[in-house]
Amino acid sequence: MHKIAVLGSTGSIGTQALEVASLHRDEIRITALTAHGNTEKLFEQVRAFRPAMAALTGKEVEIPEDLRFCQWYFGSGALEKVALQCDAESVLVSVMGMVGLSAVLAARKTGKKVLLANKEALVAGGKLVMDVCRDENGEKVLLPVDSEHSAIFQCLEGAQGNPVQEILLTASGGPFRTWKKQDIEYATLAQALGHPTWNMGRKITVDSASMFNKALEIIEAKWLFDVPESKIHVLVHPQSIVHSAVRFRDGGVIAQLGVPDMRLPILYAMTYPRRLETGARELDLASVATLTFAEADTEKFPSIALARQALRAEGIMCCVLNAANEEAVGAFLEEKIRFGDIYRIVDGVMQKTENRQIMCLEDVLCADRAARVLARDMIRTLI
Ligand code: NDP
Ligand code: MG
């Protein structure tokens, strides 16, 4: 039995993780679950999976009589407590936002494997995460869940240690791929939430529309695969069938393909290196017929250039970019700012921040807090 804790179990990734886990109840046991504010959904999941531990990271609520069999935690420190104390071999970190970082570090403190969907943890604290996630006795302790990174990881399984010449990081291009820059500026919330190929949580859906998702993924790839940003090439591939690829010295390219369905990378991380049934439909290449690729328009989507700039600066800049983006997307989701303001806020906060090196978690948390204060100030001036 593989014991797995799911942090952020009520979200898009979390619910799909529970769905694939329930296909394999003879192999996977869910031992802990957490949500932020969606109490009813978490209660339902606890009834169905009967974990030994559960947490609500939002406010404390009265636990129904029939759910008192499990140990409950509440509030902001609850995520870390569950990651640290739960009885699990692996922790799927599928919460939204930079709160995932402390959970990743806590899971590693007690030697658990991290199945990482939460990209913000790596973006904000990549160095800290990678310092505690080195392979142990040839065993992977950090398994990517993000579809592109799972794809790259799978491509590298066939690399036999040959060095990577270039990572080809694919992007659907989001709902505004064919829009003019001036129209993107005024895109509405409903338009930004209409992703053409993936069905995801609201924050990452807005990130996909702004291409900040790809920007965060460049940073994520840099840390996971130890490749400089100059060797990470973004390719717009609207069909979302090639999830990413790796080019080697001899010119050979290994790609990973599949239908756009997160259940595949989620279950692959859960059962690696084995591949089990996911319930996903089969890829029918003949009916897909055409796969297209194009360069990303970095003029129209300044997010990618901002990520490259942050990576080149090193230090706290990626954390600053992430914090400003989280705040800006939060304000856009509340319809307080325009879509185009997201870029302005991230750029503005990065410009106003003096770079520093990251030595410990407190450096990251401190940079994150300061960037959020700057972002909120900018948002106030824009409202
Ligand atoms: P969702 O918004 O759907 O779900 C987020 C989960 O995190 C929910 O369980 C939510 O609880 C919980 N949560 C929200 N805020 C907090 C908080 N402050 N503290 C603790 N828990 C919190 O997001 P997704 O599932 O779409 O994404 C999760 C992560 O995975 C993100 O980092 C995203 O970038 C990444 N990812 C997602 C993909 C996807 O297809 N969805 C693909 C690749 C990566 P509640 O429901 O109670 O609010
Ligand atoms: Mg992705």
PDB file of N, CA and C in Angstrom, residues 1-3 21 24-29 271 274 276:
ATOM      1  N   MET A   1       0.832  -1.211   0.000  1.00  0.00           N
ATOM      2  CA  MET A   1       0.000   0.000   0.000  1.00  0.00           C
ATOM      3  C   MET A   1       0.861   1.253   0.000  1.00  0.00           C
ATOM      4  N   HIS A   2       0.614   2.125  -0.963  1.00  0.00           N
ATOM      5  CA  HIS A   2       1.337   3.394  -0.994  1.00  0.00           C
ATOM      6  C   HIS A   2       0.459   4.425  -0.280  1.00  0.00           C
ATOM      7  N   LYS A   3       0.982   4.953   0.835  1.00  0.00           N
ATOM      8  CA  LYS A   3       0.199   5.915   1.614  1.00  0.00           C
ATOM      9  C   LYS A   3       0.496   7.332   1.137  1.00  0.00           C
ATOM     10  N   ALA A  21      -6.860   7.862  -7.513  1.00  0.00           N
ATOM     11  CA  ALA A  21      -6.523   7.011  -6.358  1.00  0.00           C
ATOM     12  C   ALA A  21      -7.651   6.016  -6.117  1.00  0.00           C
ATOM     13  N   HIS A  24      -7.560   2.783  -7.809  1.00  0.00           N
ATOM     14  CA  HIS A  24      -6.500   1.848  -7.389  1.00  0.00           C
ATOM     15  C   HIS A  24      -6.455   1.711  -5.867  1.00  0.00           C
ATOM     16  N   ARG A  25      -7.628   1.493  -5.287  1.00  0.00           N
ATOM     17  CA  ARG A  25      -7.726   1.414  -3.823  1.00  0.00           C
ATOM     18  C   ARG A  25      -6.925   0.249  -3.240  1.00  0.00           C
ATOM     19  N   ASP A  26      -6.624  -0.725  -4.085  1.00  0.00           N
ATOM     20  CA  ASP A  26      -5.814  -1.864  -3.620  1.00  0.00           C
ATOM     21  C   ASP A  26      -4.337  -1.489  -3.521  1.00  0.00           C
ATOM     22  N   GLU A  27      -3.947  -0.355  -4.100  1.00  0.00           N
ATOM     23  CA  GLU A  27      -2.530   0.045  -4.087  1.00  0.00           C
ATOM     24  C   GLU A  27      -2.271   1.361  -3.380  1.00  0.00           C
ATOM     25  N   ILE A  28      -3.275   2.255  -3.452  1.00  0.00           N
ATOM     26  CA  ILE A  28      -3.060   3.608  -2.905  1.00  0.00           C
ATOM     27  C   ILE A  28      -4.008   3.851  -1.742  1.00  0.00           C
ATOM     28  N   ARG A  29      -3.446   4.307  -0.636  1.00  0.00           N
ATOM     29  CA  ARG A  29      -4.300   4.677   0.495  1.00  0.00           C
ATOM     30  C   ARG A  29      -4.109   6.143   0.810  1.00  0.00           C
ATOM     31  N   THR A 271       2.540   6.686  -8.787  1.00  0.00           N
ATOM     32  CA  THR A 271       2.923   5.269  -8.886  1.00  0.00           C
ATOM     33  C   THR A 271       4.262   5.066  -9.593  1.00  0.00           C
ATOM     34  N   ARG A 274       5.767   2.968 -12.296  1.00  0.00           N
ATOM     35  CA  ARG A 274       4.730   2.153 -12.948  1.00  0.00           C
ATOM     36  C   ARG A 274       3.672   3.043 -13.584  1.00  0.00           C
ATOM     37  N   LEU A 276      -0.298   3.009 -14.526  1.00  0.00           N
ATOM     38  CA  LEU A 276      -1.560   2.311 -14.293  1.00  0.00           C
ATOM     39  C   LEU A 276      -2.698   3.012 -15.033  1.00  0.00           C
TER      40      LEU A 276
END
